[in-house]
Amino acid sequence: MLGFIAARQAGLDDPARLRRAEATRRVLSLELNKDRDVERIHGSAINTLDIEPVEGRYMLSGGSDGVIVLYDLENFSRKPCYTCKAICSVGRSHPDVHRFSVETVQWYPHDTGMFTSSSFDKTLKIWDTNTLQPAEVFHFEGTVYSHHMSPVATKHCLIAVGTKSPKVQLCDLKSGSCSHILQGHRQEVLAVSWSPRHEYILATASADGRVKLWDVRRASGCLTTLDQHNGEKSKASSEAANTAHNGRVNGLCYTNDGLHLLTIGTDDRMRLWNSSTGENTLVNYGKVCNESRKGLKFAISCGCNPEFAFVPYGSTIAVYTIFSGELITMLRGHYNTVDCCVFQPNFQELYSGSKDCNILAWIPALREPIPDDISEKHLNPAYEDAWSSSEDEG
């Protein structure tokens, strides 16, 4: 650490290098913190979490009972031991509560005054945070598995929606209607994600084993279909051509710079793709156990070197290095299947939701202070007293 500070002070290092090094150290020391608790409100499985990107302070959660809860993660007590309190919730008694399981919640990327939720009750709702009333409701023919708003869009207000239909729906917030449809998948669309680099590029994952990249400005729409074999399918192979996985693809997430896309399927495989060329980078993560029948919400770190993926893995969360595929650790603490996790990049914290109805906070371990007696024992040899008297030498 002192070396990083000295190099930064002397202008020998990029100022961001110290930040990246410390962020990486903090992620590598994530642990279940006995001093940090999240108030338990949900009475059923927690399917989805989202932390707003404006302040990184407020978190949404959505449950299998249709309930949505808004938490404040800020510690106002300034005491080391505290509970993240629920500010408000859309409970079962709320007139506009979702009738069935909430599958995705997302904050409006530019303002905490609005958030969105989608559910198995075939609706997508746009909520006013201050009044907890829906400002707009979109209805669909089938259950809604996933939706996403672009984090970088300035020229459109489209929400991509994946439903039981193989058609990807695009809902326009400005007009309040489903503006157009992207056709190409053969089965239900389980996950959707806008690129954080190009505002018109959308990735979709389906139960047909395919992942498609779209440019929503184009009439034909589909730019490419990701191929796990990079076009070199062997004749002995029985897998269908142009598939990303040999099973349902139920999770996908862009890296923070938008240059790579991570996908996960029920073939127990996770794959990393070059998002501009569509090439499978062939990083081997080993077996990534995935038995989810619906969308799996995993997270990617931001500001670290290397970057990490946090993937629900049974009742644990597996932490992988993205570009080498190394399994770093398994975070254990839940009593039942983990369905979702979300990363807080400002403080390198991780929050996870599970079928055990709990939200757990994974916090970087504090540096342990070195006791004086130990520090004296390990004194740098350069500072030791090497002087001796002539009597000792004789």
mmCIF file of C-alpha atoms in Angstrom:
data_model
loop_
_atom_site.group_PDB
_atom_site.id
_atom_site.type_symbol
_atom_site.label_atom_id
_atom_site.label_comp_id
_atom_site.label_asym_id
_atom_site.label_seq_id
_atom_site.Cartn_x
_atom_site.Cartn_y
_atom_site.Cartn_z
ATOM 1 C CA MET A 1 0.000 0.000 0.000
ATOM 2 C CA LEU A 2 2.782 2.445 0.885
ATOM 3 C CA GLY A 3 4.473 1.623 -2.422
ATOM 4 C CA PHE A 4 1.295 2.535 -4.325
ATOM 5 C CA ILE A 5 0.958 5.818 -2.418
ATOM 6 C CA ALA A 6 4.608 6.744 -2.981
ATOM 7 C CA ALA A 7 4.406 5.939 -6.707
ATOM 8 C CA ARG A 8 1.233 7.995 -7.044
ATOM 9 C CA GLN A 9 2.781 10.897 -5.133
ATOM 10 C CA ALA A 10 5.872 10.843 -7.376
ATOM 11 C CA GLY A 11 3.732 10.725 -10.524
ATOM 12 C CA LEU A 12 5.115 7.315 -11.519
ATOM 13 C CA ASP A 13 1.722 5.595 -11.443
ATOM 14 C CA ASP A 14 -1.717 6.184 -12.885
ATOM 15 C CA PRO A 15 -3.804 7.661 -9.996
ATOM 16 C CA ALA A 16 -6.497 5.028 -10.600
ATOM 17 C CA ARG A 17 -4.057 2.164 -9.943
ATOM 18 C CA LEU A 18 -4.134 2.621 -6.172
ATOM 19 C CA ARG A 19 -7.939 2.716 -6.240
ATOM 20 C CA ARG A 20 -8.107 -0.465 -8.335
ATOM 21 C CA ALA A 21 -5.628 -2.260 -6.069
ATOM 22 C CA GLU A 22 -7.540 -1.372 -2.901
ATOM 23 C CA ALA A 23 -10.912 -2.229 -4.518
ATOM 24 C CA THR A 24 -9.497 -5.627 -5.535
ATOM 25 C CA ARG A 25 -8.135 -6.265 -2.021
ATOM 26 C CA ARG A 26 -11.543 -5.429 -0.548
ATOM 27 C CA VAL A 27 -13.410 -7.782 -2.893
ATOM 28 C CA LEU A 28 -10.976 -10.598 -2.092
ATOM 29 C CA SER A 29 -11.702 -10.118 1.634
ATOM 30 C CA LEU A 30 -15.538 -10.140 1.390
ATOM 31 C CA GLU A 31 -17.143 -11.886 4.350
ATOM 32 C CA LEU A 32 -20.480 -12.180 6.080
ATOM 33 C CA ASN A 33 -20.377 -9.319 8.559
ATOM 34 C CA LYS A 34 -21.912 -9.906 12.006
ATOM 35 C CA ASP A 35 -22.230 -6.136 12.506
ATOM 36 C CA ARG A 36 -24.277 -5.484 9.349
ATOM 37 C CA ASP A 37 -27.848 -6.712 9.030
ATOM 38 C CA VAL A 38 -30.655 -6.099 6.553
ATOM 39 C CA GLU A 39 -34.129 -5.827 8.064
ATOM 40 C CA ARG A 40 -36.203 -8.905 7.279
ATOM 41 C CA ILE A 41 -39.492 -7.958 5.631
ATOM 42 C CA HIS A 42 -40.110 -10.619 2.981
ATOM 43 C CA GLY A 43 -42.069 -13.700 3.971
ATOM 44 C CA SER A 44 -41.051 -15.653 0.880
ATOM 45 C CA ALA A 45 -38.141 -16.108 -1.537
ATOM 46 C CA ILE A 46 -36.254 -12.992 -2.686
ATOM 47 C CA ASN A 47 -35.848 -13.087 -6.475
ATOM 48 C CA THR A 48 -34.252 -9.771 -7.377
ATOM 49 C CA LEU A 49 -32.198 -6.893 -5.940
ATOM 50 C CA ASP A 50 -31.059 -3.562 -7.379
ATOM 51 C CA ILE A 51 -29.016 -0.664 -5.937
ATOM 52 C CA GLU A 52 -29.563 2.748 -7.495
ATOM 53 C CA PRO A 53 -26.499 4.048 -9.377
ATOM 54 C CA VAL A 54 -26.926 7.737 -8.464
ATOM 55 C CA GLU A 55 -25.886 7.615 -4.786
ATOM 56 C CA GLY A 56 -25.455 3.871 -4.264
ATOM 57 C CA ARG A 57 -27.570 4.276 -1.145
ATOM 58 C CA TYR A 58 -31.038 2.821 -1.795
ATOM 59 C CA MET A 59 -31.765 -0.827 -2.602
ATOM 60 C CA LEU A 60 -34.893 -2.476 -4.003
ATOM 61 C CA SER A 61 -35.903 -6.078 -3.443
ATOM 62 C CA GLY A 62 -38.663 -8.122 -5.055
ATOM 63 C CA GLY A 63 -40.160 -11.317 -3.618
ATOM 64 C CA SER A 64 -42.099 -14.396 -4.706
ATOM 65 C CA ASP A 65 -45.139 -13.062 -2.820
ATOM 66 C CA GLY A 66 -45.269 -9.961 -5.077
ATOM 67 C CA VAL A 67 -43.920 -7.661 -2.349
ATOM 68 C CA ILE A 68 -41.372 -4.915 -3.170
ATOM 69 C CA VAL A 69 -39.235 -3.382 -0.392
ATOM 70 C CA LEU A 70 -37.053 -0.249 -0.485
ATOM 71 C CA TYR A 71 -34.038 -0.183 1.881
ATOM 72 C CA ASP A 72 -31.696 2.583 2.984
ATOM 73 C CA LEU A 73 -28.142 1.201 3.176
ATOM 74 C CA GLU A 74 -26.699 4.341 4.809
ATOM 75 C CA ASN A 75 -25.422 4.044 8.375
ATOM 76 C CA PHE A 76 -26.685 7.142 10.186
ATOM 77 C CA SER A 77 -25.922 5.817 13.663
ATOM 78 C CA ARG A 78 -22.159 5.881 12.894
ATOM 79 C CA LYS A 79 -21.924 2.782 15.072
ATOM 80 C CA PRO A 80 -20.115 -0.266 13.692
ATOM 81 C CA CYS A 81 -23.147 -2.485 14.371
ATOM 82 C CA TYR A 82 -26.325 -1.481 12.548
ATOM 83 C CA THR A 83 -29.305 -2.727 10.540
ATOM 84 C CA CYS A 84 -30.186 -1.450 7.057
ATOM 85 C CA LYS A 85 -33.772 -0.339 7.552
ATOM 86 C CA ALA A 86 -36.689 -0.719 5.151
ATOM 87 C CA ILE A 87 -37.998 2.772 4.334
ATOM 88 C CA CYS A 88 -41.208 1.626 2.671
ATOM 89 C CA SER A 89 -42.740 -1.314 0.858
ATOM 90 C CA VAL A 90 -45.426 -2.309 -1.602
ATOM 91 C CA GLY A 91 -46.956 -4.972 0.644
ATOM 92 C CA ARG A 92 -49.780 -7.471 0.144
ATOM 93 C CA SER A 93 -52.324 -4.915 1.350
ATOM 94 C CA HIS A 94 -51.226 -2.301 -1.222
ATOM 95 C CA PRO A 95 -53.933 -1.834 -3.895
ATOM 96 C CA ASP A 96 -51.390 -1.986 -6.739
ATOM 97 C CA VAL A 97 -49.207 -4.842 -5.456
ATOM 98 C CA HIS A 98 -48.153 -7.484 -8.005
ATOM 99 C CA ARG A 99 -50.472 -10.489 -7.778
ATOM 100 C CA PHE A 100 -47.685 -13.028 -8.381
ATOM 101 C CA SER A 101 -43.910 -13.324 -8.021
ATOM 102 C CA VAL A 102 -41.796 -10.214 -8.772
ATOM 103 C CA GLU A 103 -38.967 -11.372 -11.056
ATOM 104 C CA THR A 104 -37.073 -8.110 -11.708
ATOM 105 C CA VAL A 105 -36.791 -4.702 -10.048
ATOM 106 C CA GLN A 106 -34.697 -1.863 -11.442
ATOM 107 C CA TRP A 107 -34.150 1.761 -10.541
ATOM 108 C CA TYR A 108 -34.466 4.425 -13.206
ATOM 109 C CA PRO A 109 -30.755 4.885 -14.047
ATOM 110 C CA HIS A 110 -30.672 8.691 -13.696
ATOM 111 C CA ASP A 111 -32.978 9.479 -10.770
ATOM 112 C CA THR A 112 -34.168 7.759 -7.599
ATOM 113 C CA GLY A 113 -37.658 9.213 -8.080
ATOM 114 C CA MET A 114 -38.729 6.277 -10.245
ATOM 115 C CA PHE A 115 -38.278 2.498 -10.343
ATOM 116 C CA THR A 116 -39.656 -0.415 -12.344
ATOM 117 C CA SER A 117 -40.845 -3.933 -11.524
ATOM 118 C CA SER A 118 -42.034 -6.900 -13.568
ATOM 119 C CA SER A 119 -43.863 -9.997 -12.481
ATOM 120 C CA PHE A 120 -45.381 -13.372 -13.300
ATOM 121 C CA ASP A 121 -48.732 -11.520 -13.228
ATOM 122 C CA LYS A 122 -47.895 -10.470 -16.840
ATOM 123 C CA THR A 123 -47.265 -6.808 -16.025
ATOM 124 C CA LEU A 124 -44.425 -4.294 -15.989
ATOM 125 C CA LYS A 125 -45.057 -1.392 -13.599
ATOM 126 C CA ILE A 126 -43.387 2.035 -13.535
ATOM 127 C CA TRP A 127 -43.482 3.351 -9.964
ATOM 128 C CA ASP A 128 -43.257 6.848 -8.488
ATOM 129 C CA THR A 129 -40.902 6.343 -5.528
ATOM 130 C CA ASN A 130 -42.314 9.235 -3.497
ATOM 131 C CA THR A 131 -45.981 8.191 -3.670
ATOM 132 C CA LEU A 132 -45.457 4.424 -4.197
ATOM 133 C CA GLN A 133 -48.089 4.575 -6.912
ATOM 134 C CA PRO A 134 -47.695 3.124 -10.425
ATOM 135 C CA ALA A 135 -47.380 5.896 -13.015
ATOM 136 C CA GLU A 136 -47.716 3.413 -15.872
ATOM 137 C CA VAL A 137 -48.571 -0.278 -16.265
ATOM 138 C CA PHE A 138 -47.682 -2.372 -19.329
ATOM 139 C CA HIS A 139 -49.635 -5.612 -19.882
ATOM 140 C CA PHE A 140 -48.333 -8.679 -21.724
ATOM 141 C CA GLU A 141 -49.816 -11.968 -22.923
ATOM 142 C CA GLY A 142 -47.380 -14.149 -20.966
ATOM 143 C CA THR A 143 -45.457 -14.139 -17.685
ATOM 144 C CA VAL A 144 -42.600 -11.623 -17.556
ATOM 145 C CA TYR A 145 -39.170 -13.101 -16.746
ATOM 146 C CA SER A 146 -36.931 -10.056 -17.094
ATOM 147 C CA HIS A 147 -36.775 -6.400 -18.074
ATOM 148 C CA HIS A 148 -34.007 -3.818 -18.348
ATOM 149 C CA MET A 149 -33.528 -0.083 -18.961
ATOM 150 C CA SER A 150 -30.346 1.154 -20.614
ATOM 151 C CA PRO A 151 -27.922 2.719 -18.106
ATOM 152 C CA VAL A 152 -26.434 5.032 -20.770
ATOM 153 C CA ALA A 153 -29.289 5.913 -23.156
ATOM 154 C CA THR A 154 -29.802 9.604 -23.917
ATOM 155 C CA LYS A 155 -31.793 9.313 -27.160
ATOM 156 C CA HIS A 156 -34.392 6.707 -26.172
ATOM 157 C CA CYS A 157 -36.408 5.562 -23.148
ATOM 158 C CA LEU A 158 -36.958 1.933 -24.141
ATOM 159 C CA ILE A 159 -37.436 -0.873 -21.651
ATOM 160 C CA ALA A 160 -36.574 -4.318 -23.045
ATOM 161 C CA VAL A 161 -38.878 -7.051 -21.744
ATOM 162 C CA GLY A 162 -38.418 -10.824 -21.889
ATOM 163 C CA THR A 163 -41.613 -12.864 -21.517
ATOM 164 C CA LYS A 164 -42.997 -16.368 -22.103
ATOM 165 C CA SER A 165 -43.327 -15.326 -25.744
ATOM 166 C CA PRO A 166 -40.224 -15.771 -27.936
ATOM 167 C CA LYS A 167 -40.669 -12.146 -29.079
ATOM 168 C CA VAL A 168 -38.664 -9.474 -27.232
ATOM 169 C CA GLN A 169 -40.905 -6.506 -26.383
ATOM 170 C CA LEU A 170 -39.636 -2.918 -26.340
ATOM 171 C CA CYS A 171 -41.750 -0.541 -24.221
ATOM 172 C CA ASP A 172 -41.350 3.199 -24.707
ATOM 173 C CA LEU A 173 -41.634 5.278 -21.525
ATOM 174 C CA LYS A 174 -42.252 8.457 -23.528
ATOM 175 C CA SER A 175 -45.292 7.172 -25.421
ATOM 176 C CA GLY A 176 -46.473 4.634 -22.863
ATOM 177 C CA SER A 177 -46.804 1.897 -25.479
ATOM 178 C CA CYS A 178 -44.912 -1.171 -26.707
ATOM 179 C CA SER A 179 -43.122 0.495 -29.623
ATOM 180 C CA HIS A 180 -41.841 -2.593 -31.404
ATOM 181 C CA ILE A 181 -40.971 -6.270 -31.216
ATOM 182 C CA LEU A 182 -37.741 -8.171 -31.889
ATOM 183 C CA GLN A 183 -38.335 -11.582 -33.480
ATOM 184 C CA GLY A 184 -35.775 -14.365 -33.724
ATOM 185 C CA HIS A 185 -35.912 -16.544 -30.620
ATOM 186 C CA ARG A 186 -37.881 -19.821 -30.639
ATOM 187 C CA GLN A 187 -38.749 -20.111 -26.958
ATOM 188 C CA GLU A 188 -39.329 -17.829 -23.946
ATOM 189 C CA VAL A 189 -36.841 -15.018 -23.293
ATOM 190 C CA LEU A 190 -35.383 -15.446 -19.798
ATOM 191 C CA ALA A 191 -32.901 -12.531 -19.578
ATOM 192 C CA VAL A 192 -32.317 -9.187 -21.315
ATOM 193 C CA SER A 193 -29.546 -6.591 -20.893
ATOM 194 C CA TRP A 194 -28.672 -3.338 -22.657
ATOM 195 C CA SER A 195 -25.027 -2.653 -23.426
ATOM 196 C CA PRO A 196 -23.415 -0.127 -21.039
ATOM 197 C CA ARG A 197 -21.282 1.037 -23.980
ATOM 198 C CA HIS A 198 -23.712 1.469 -26.915
ATOM 199 C CA GLU A 199 -27.207 2.672 -26.115
ATOM 200 C CA TYR A 200 -28.930 0.876 -29.022
ATOM 201 C CA ILE A 201 -27.310 -2.551 -28.492
ATOM 202 C CA LEU A 202 -29.353 -5.154 -26.606
ATOM 203 C CA ALA A 203 -28.474 -8.728 -25.558
ATOM 204 C CA THR A 204 -31.182 -11.347 -25.003
ATOM 205 C CA ALA A 205 -31.003 -14.913 -23.674
ATOM 206 C CA SER A 206 -33.597 -17.602 -24.294
ATOM 207 C CA ALA A 207 -34.665 -21.105 -23.328
ATOM 208 C CA ASP A 208 -33.813 -22.112 -26.923
ATOM 209 C CA GLY A 209 -30.098 -22.064 -25.932
ATOM 210 C CA ARG A 210 -29.402 -18.933 -27.961
ATOM 211 C CA VAL A 211 -28.068 -15.489 -27.072
ATOM 212 C CA LYS A 212 -28.749 -12.739 -29.603
ATOM 213 C CA LEU A 213 -27.322 -9.235 -29.934
ATOM 214 C CA TRP A 214 -29.641 -6.637 -31.460
ATOM 215 C CA ASP A 215 -29.351 -3.108 -32.818
ATOM 216 C CA VAL A 216 -32.847 -1.809 -32.118
ATOM 217 C CA ARG A 217 -32.498 0.865 -34.855
ATOM 218 C CA ARG A 218 -32.285 -1.755 -37.600
ATOM 219 C CA ALA A 219 -35.399 -3.106 -39.295
ATOM 220 C CA SER A 220 -34.000 -6.653 -39.232
ATOM 221 C CA GLY A 221 -32.892 -6.095 -35.637
ATOM 222 C CA CYS A 222 -30.570 -9.056 -34.944
ATOM 223 C CA LEU A 223 -26.860 -8.292 -35.327
ATOM 224 C CA THR A 224 -25.554 -11.744 -34.433
ATOM 225 C CA THR A 225 -26.377 -15.011 -32.692
ATOM 226 C CA LEU A 226 -23.571 -16.115 -30.381
ATOM 227 C CA ASP A 227 -22.033 -19.486 -31.272
ATOM 228 C CA GLN A 228 -20.212 -21.480 -28.574
ATOM 229 C CA HIS A 229 -18.078 -23.181 -31.272
ATOM 230 C CA ASN A 230 -17.105 -19.912 -33.032
ATOM 231 C CA GLY A 231 -18.294 -21.399 -36.339
ATOM 232 C CA GLU A 232 -16.060 -24.455 -36.029
ATOM 233 C CA LYS A 233 -18.608 -27.102 -35.035
ATOM 234 C CA SER A 234 -17.215 -30.597 -35.390
ATOM 235 C CA LYS A 235 -19.239 -33.130 -37.385
ATOM 236 C CA ALA A 236 -19.233 -35.495 -34.400
ATOM 237 C CA SER A 237 -20.897 -32.843 -32.265
ATOM 238 C CA SER A 238 -24.617 -33.285 -31.705
ATOM 239 C CA GLU A 239 -25.321 -29.751 -30.513
ATOM 240 C CA ALA A 240 -27.460 -27.462 -32.629
ATOM 241 C CA ALA A 241 -25.626 -24.821 -34.636
ATOM 242 C CA ASN A 242 -25.411 -21.246 -33.373
ATOM 243 C CA THR A 243 -26.237 -22.029 -29.765
ATOM 244 C CA ALA A 244 -24.531 -20.277 -26.869
ATOM 245 C CA HIS A 245 -25.320 -23.120 -24.423
ATOM 246 C CA ASN A 246 -26.573 -26.711 -24.573
ATOM 247 C CA GLY A 247 -29.523 -25.814 -22.355
ATOM 248 C CA ARG A 248 -31.665 -22.875 -21.333
ATOM 249 C CA VAL A 249 -29.725 -19.588 -21.115
ATOM 250 C CA ASN A 250 -31.146 -17.935 -18.014
ATOM 251 C CA GLY A 251 -28.603 -15.273 -17.111
ATOM 252 C CA LEU A 252 -26.494 -12.654 -18.829
ATOM 253 C CA CYS A 253 -24.556 -9.603 -17.722
ATOM 254 C CA TYR A 254 -22.213 -7.145 -19.454
ATOM 255 C CA THR A 255 -18.889 -6.184 -17.934
ATOM 256 C CA ASN A 256 -18.859 -2.577 -16.757
ATOM 257 C CA ASP A 257 -16.975 -1.355 -19.866
ATOM 258 C CA GLY A 258 -19.382 -3.174 -22.195
ATOM 259 C CA LEU A 259 -16.553 -4.977 -24.014
ATOM 260 C CA HIS A 260 -17.524 -8.451 -22.809
ATOM 261 C CA LEU A 261 -20.721 -10.352 -22.064
ATOM 262 C CA LEU A 262 -21.035 -13.143 -19.509
ATOM 263 C CA THR A 263 -23.775 -15.770 -19.963
ATOM 264 C CA ILE A 264 -24.899 -18.704 -17.821
ATOM 265 C CA GLY A 265 -27.001 -21.724 -18.821
ATOM 266 C CA THR A 266 -28.638 -24.831 -17.398
ATOM 267 C CA ASP A 267 -25.874 -26.882 -19.051
ATOM 268 C CA ASP A 268 -23.867 -25.879 -15.918
ATOM 269 C CA ARG A 269 -21.583 -23.682 -17.988
ATOM 270 C CA MET A 270 -20.686 -19.990 -17.884
ATOM 271 C CA ARG A 271 -19.224 -18.368 -20.996
ATOM 272 C CA LEU A 272 -17.460 -15.069 -21.677
ATOM 273 C CA TRP A 273 -18.015 -13.424 -25.072
ATOM 274 C CA ASN A 274 -16.357 -10.555 -26.904
ATOM 275 C CA SER A 275 -19.386 -8.293 -27.328
ATOM 276 C CA SER A 276 -18.114 -6.551 -30.489
ATOM 277 C CA THR A 277 -17.091 -9.677 -32.457
ATOM 278 C CA GLY A 278 -19.466 -12.188 -30.818
ATOM 279 C CA GLU A 279 -16.535 -14.529 -30.266
ATOM 280 C CA ASN A 280 -16.498 -17.099 -27.450
ATOM 281 C CA THR A 281 -13.306 -16.316 -25.505
ATOM 282 C CA LEU A 282 -13.196 -19.990 -24.342
ATOM 283 C CA VAL A 283 -12.479 -19.078 -20.704
ATOM 284 C CA ASN A 284 -13.064 -22.243 -18.649
ATOM 285 C CA TYR A 285 -14.964 -21.679 -15.384
ATOM 286 C CA GLY A 286 -15.506 -25.395 -14.742
ATOM 287 C CA LYS A 287 -18.935 -26.629 -13.680
ATOM 288 C CA VAL A 288 -21.209 -23.760 -12.648
ATOM 289 C CA CYS A 289 -24.193 -25.483 -11.045
ATOM 290 C CA ASN A 290 -27.422 -23.890 -12.307
ATOM 291 C CA GLU A 291 -30.772 -25.551 -11.692
ATOM 292 C CA SER A 292 -32.932 -22.420 -11.898
ATOM 293 C CA ARG A 293 -36.096 -22.771 -13.962
ATOM 294 C CA LYS A 294 -36.287 -19.009 -14.505
ATOM 295 C CA GLY A 295 -33.868 -16.076 -14.744
ATOM 296 C CA LEU A 296 -30.694 -16.120 -12.622
ATOM 297 C CA LYS A 297 -29.506 -12.716 -11.405
ATOM 298 C CA PHE A 298 -25.731 -12.593 -10.996
ATOM 299 C CA ALA A 299 -23.379 -9.600 -10.643
ATOM 300 C CA ILE A 300 -20.023 -8.357 -11.921
ATOM 301 C CA SER A 301 -17.591 -6.166 -9.978
ATOM 302 C CA CYS A 302 -16.591 -2.670 -11.076
ATOM 303 C CA GLY A 303 -13.250 -0.885 -10.678
ATOM 304 C CA CYS A 304 -11.165 -3.962 -9.789
ATOM 305 C CA ASN A 305 -8.176 -5.563 -11.478
ATOM 306 C CA PRO A 306 -9.007 -8.303 -12.330
ATOM 307 C CA GLU A 307 -12.805 -8.053 -12.384
ATOM 308 C CA PHE A 308 -14.907 -10.657 -10.577
ATOM 309 C CA ALA A 309 -18.232 -12.413 -11.195
ATOM 310 C CA PHE A 310 -20.545 -13.228 -8.263
ATOM 311 C CA VAL A 311 -22.733 -16.179 -9.245
ATOM 312 C CA PRO A 312 -25.499 -17.817 -7.143
ATOM 313 C CA TYR A 313 -24.443 -21.459 -6.752
ATOM 314 C CA GLY A 314 -26.964 -23.467 -4.732
ATOM 315 C CA SER A 315 -27.041 -21.975 -1.229
ATOM 316 C CA THR A 316 -23.664 -20.251 -1.795
ATOM 317 C CA ILE A 317 -22.244 -17.502 -4.036
ATOM 318 C CA ALA A 318 -19.288 -18.460 -6.196
ATOM 319 C CA VAL A 319 -16.708 -15.723 -6.880
ATOM 320 C CA TYR A 320 -14.773 -16.101 -10.164
ATOM 321 C CA THR A 321 -12.114 -14.009 -11.873
ATOM 322 C CA ILE A 322 -13.777 -13.157 -15.174
ATOM 323 C CA PHE A 323 -10.854 -13.374 -17.598
ATOM 324 C CA SER A 324 -8.991 -16.373 -16.143
ATOM 325 C CA GLY A 325 -11.983 -18.406 -14.934
ATOM 326 C CA GLU A 326 -10.446 -19.075 -11.514
ATOM 327 C CA LEU A 327 -12.837 -19.890 -8.675
ATOM 328 C CA ILE A 328 -11.620 -17.582 -5.887
ATOM 329 C CA THR A 329 -13.997 -18.482 -3.060
ATOM 330 C CA MET A 330 -17.510 -19.614 -2.119
ATOM 331 C CA LEU A 331 -19.467 -17.243 0.118
ATOM 332 C CA ARG A 332 -21.489 -19.351 2.572
ATOM 333 C CA GLY A 333 -24.224 -18.015 4.843
ATOM 334 C CA HIS A 334 -27.667 -18.675 3.317
ATOM 335 C CA TYR A 335 -29.779 -21.665 4.380
ATOM 336 C CA ASN A 336 -31.499 -22.139 1.022
ATOM 337 C CA THR A 337 -30.999 -21.495 -2.701
ATOM 338 C CA VAL A 338 -29.572 -18.063 -3.587
ATOM 339 C CA ASP A 339 -31.554 -16.431 -6.409
ATOM 340 C CA CYS A 340 -29.867 -13.054 -6.870
ATOM 341 C CA CYS A 341 -26.996 -10.817 -5.853
ATOM 342 C CA VAL A 342 -26.015 -7.208 -6.503
ATOM 343 C CA PHE A 343 -22.654 -5.425 -6.192
ATOM 344 C CA GLN A 344 -22.211 -1.991 -4.594
ATOM 345 C CA PRO A 345 -19.137 -0.531 -6.394
ATOM 346 C CA ASN A 346 -18.579 2.510 -4.146
ATOM 347 C CA PHE A 347 -17.664 0.408 -1.100
ATOM 348 C CA GLN A 348 -17.127 -3.018 -2.759
ATOM 349 C CA GLU A 349 -20.050 -4.582 -0.898
ATOM 350 C CA LEU A 350 -22.244 -7.459 -2.063
ATOM 351 C CA TYR A 351 -25.890 -8.119 -1.183
ATOM 352 C CA SER A 352 -27.603 -11.444 -1.867
ATOM 353 C CA GLY A 353 -31.216 -12.647 -1.750
ATOM 354 C CA SER A 354 -32.345 -16.219 -1.169
ATOM 355 C CA LYS A 355 -35.278 -18.584 -0.835
ATOM 356 C CA ASP A 356 -34.614 -18.436 2.931
ATOM 357 C CA CYS A 357 -36.287 -14.960 2.858
ATOM 358 C CA ASN A 358 -33.062 -13.230 3.961
ATOM 359 C CA ILE A 359 -30.907 -10.548 2.386
ATOM 360 C CA LEU A 360 -27.287 -10.922 3.489
ATOM 361 C CA ALA A 361 -24.598 -8.217 3.386
ATOM 362 C CA TRP A 362 -21.070 -9.294 2.429
ATOM 363 C CA ILE A 363 -18.600 -6.635 3.586
ATOM 364 C CA PRO A 364 -14.807 -6.328 3.056
ATOM 365 C CA ALA A 365 -12.914 -7.438 6.162
ATOM 366 C CA LEU A 366 -11.232 -4.620 8.072
ATOM 367 C CA ARG A 367 -7.451 -4.521 8.142
ATOM 368 C CA GLU A 368 -6.242 -5.911 11.453
ATOM 369 C CA PRO A 369 -3.994 -3.455 13.355
ATOM 370 C CA ILE A 370 -0.513 -4.858 14.022
ATOM 371 C CA PRO A 371 0.272 -4.992 17.779
ATOM 372 C CA ASP A 372 3.368 -3.044 18.854
ATOM 373 C CA ASP A 373 5.245 -6.076 20.123
ATOM 374 C CA ILE A 374 4.826 -7.924 16.814
ATOM 375 C CA SER A 375 5.845 -4.910 14.744
ATOM 376 C CA GLU A 376 9.044 -4.633 16.809
ATOM 377 C CA LYS A 377 9.899 -8.297 16.225
ATOM 378 C CA HIS A 378 9.589 -7.887 12.475
ATOM 379 C CA LEU A 379 11.664 -4.714 12.274
ATOM 380 C CA ASN A 380 13.142 -4.098 8.855
ATOM 381 C CA PRO A 381 16.845 -5.198 8.983
ATOM 382 C CA ALA A 382 17.822 -1.830 7.482
ATOM 383 C CA TYR A 383 16.682 -0.125 10.710
ATOM 384 C CA GLU A 384 18.241 -2.575 13.179
ATOM 385 C CA ASP A 385 21.107 -1.431 15.388
ATOM 386 C CA ALA A 386 24.181 -3.170 13.951
ATOM 387 C CA TRP A 387 26.670 -1.381 16.280
ATOM 388 C CA SER A 388 28.755 -3.556 18.633
ATOM 389 C CA SER A 389 31.393 -2.719 21.238
ATOM 390 C CA SER A 390 34.965 -3.926 21.130
ATOM 391 C CA GLU A 391 34.379 -5.960 24.344
ATOM 392 C CA ASP A 392 31.701 -8.036 22.544
ATOM 393 C CA GLU A 393 34.028 -8.694 19.634
ATOM 394 C CA GLY A 394 36.792 -9.893 21.956
#
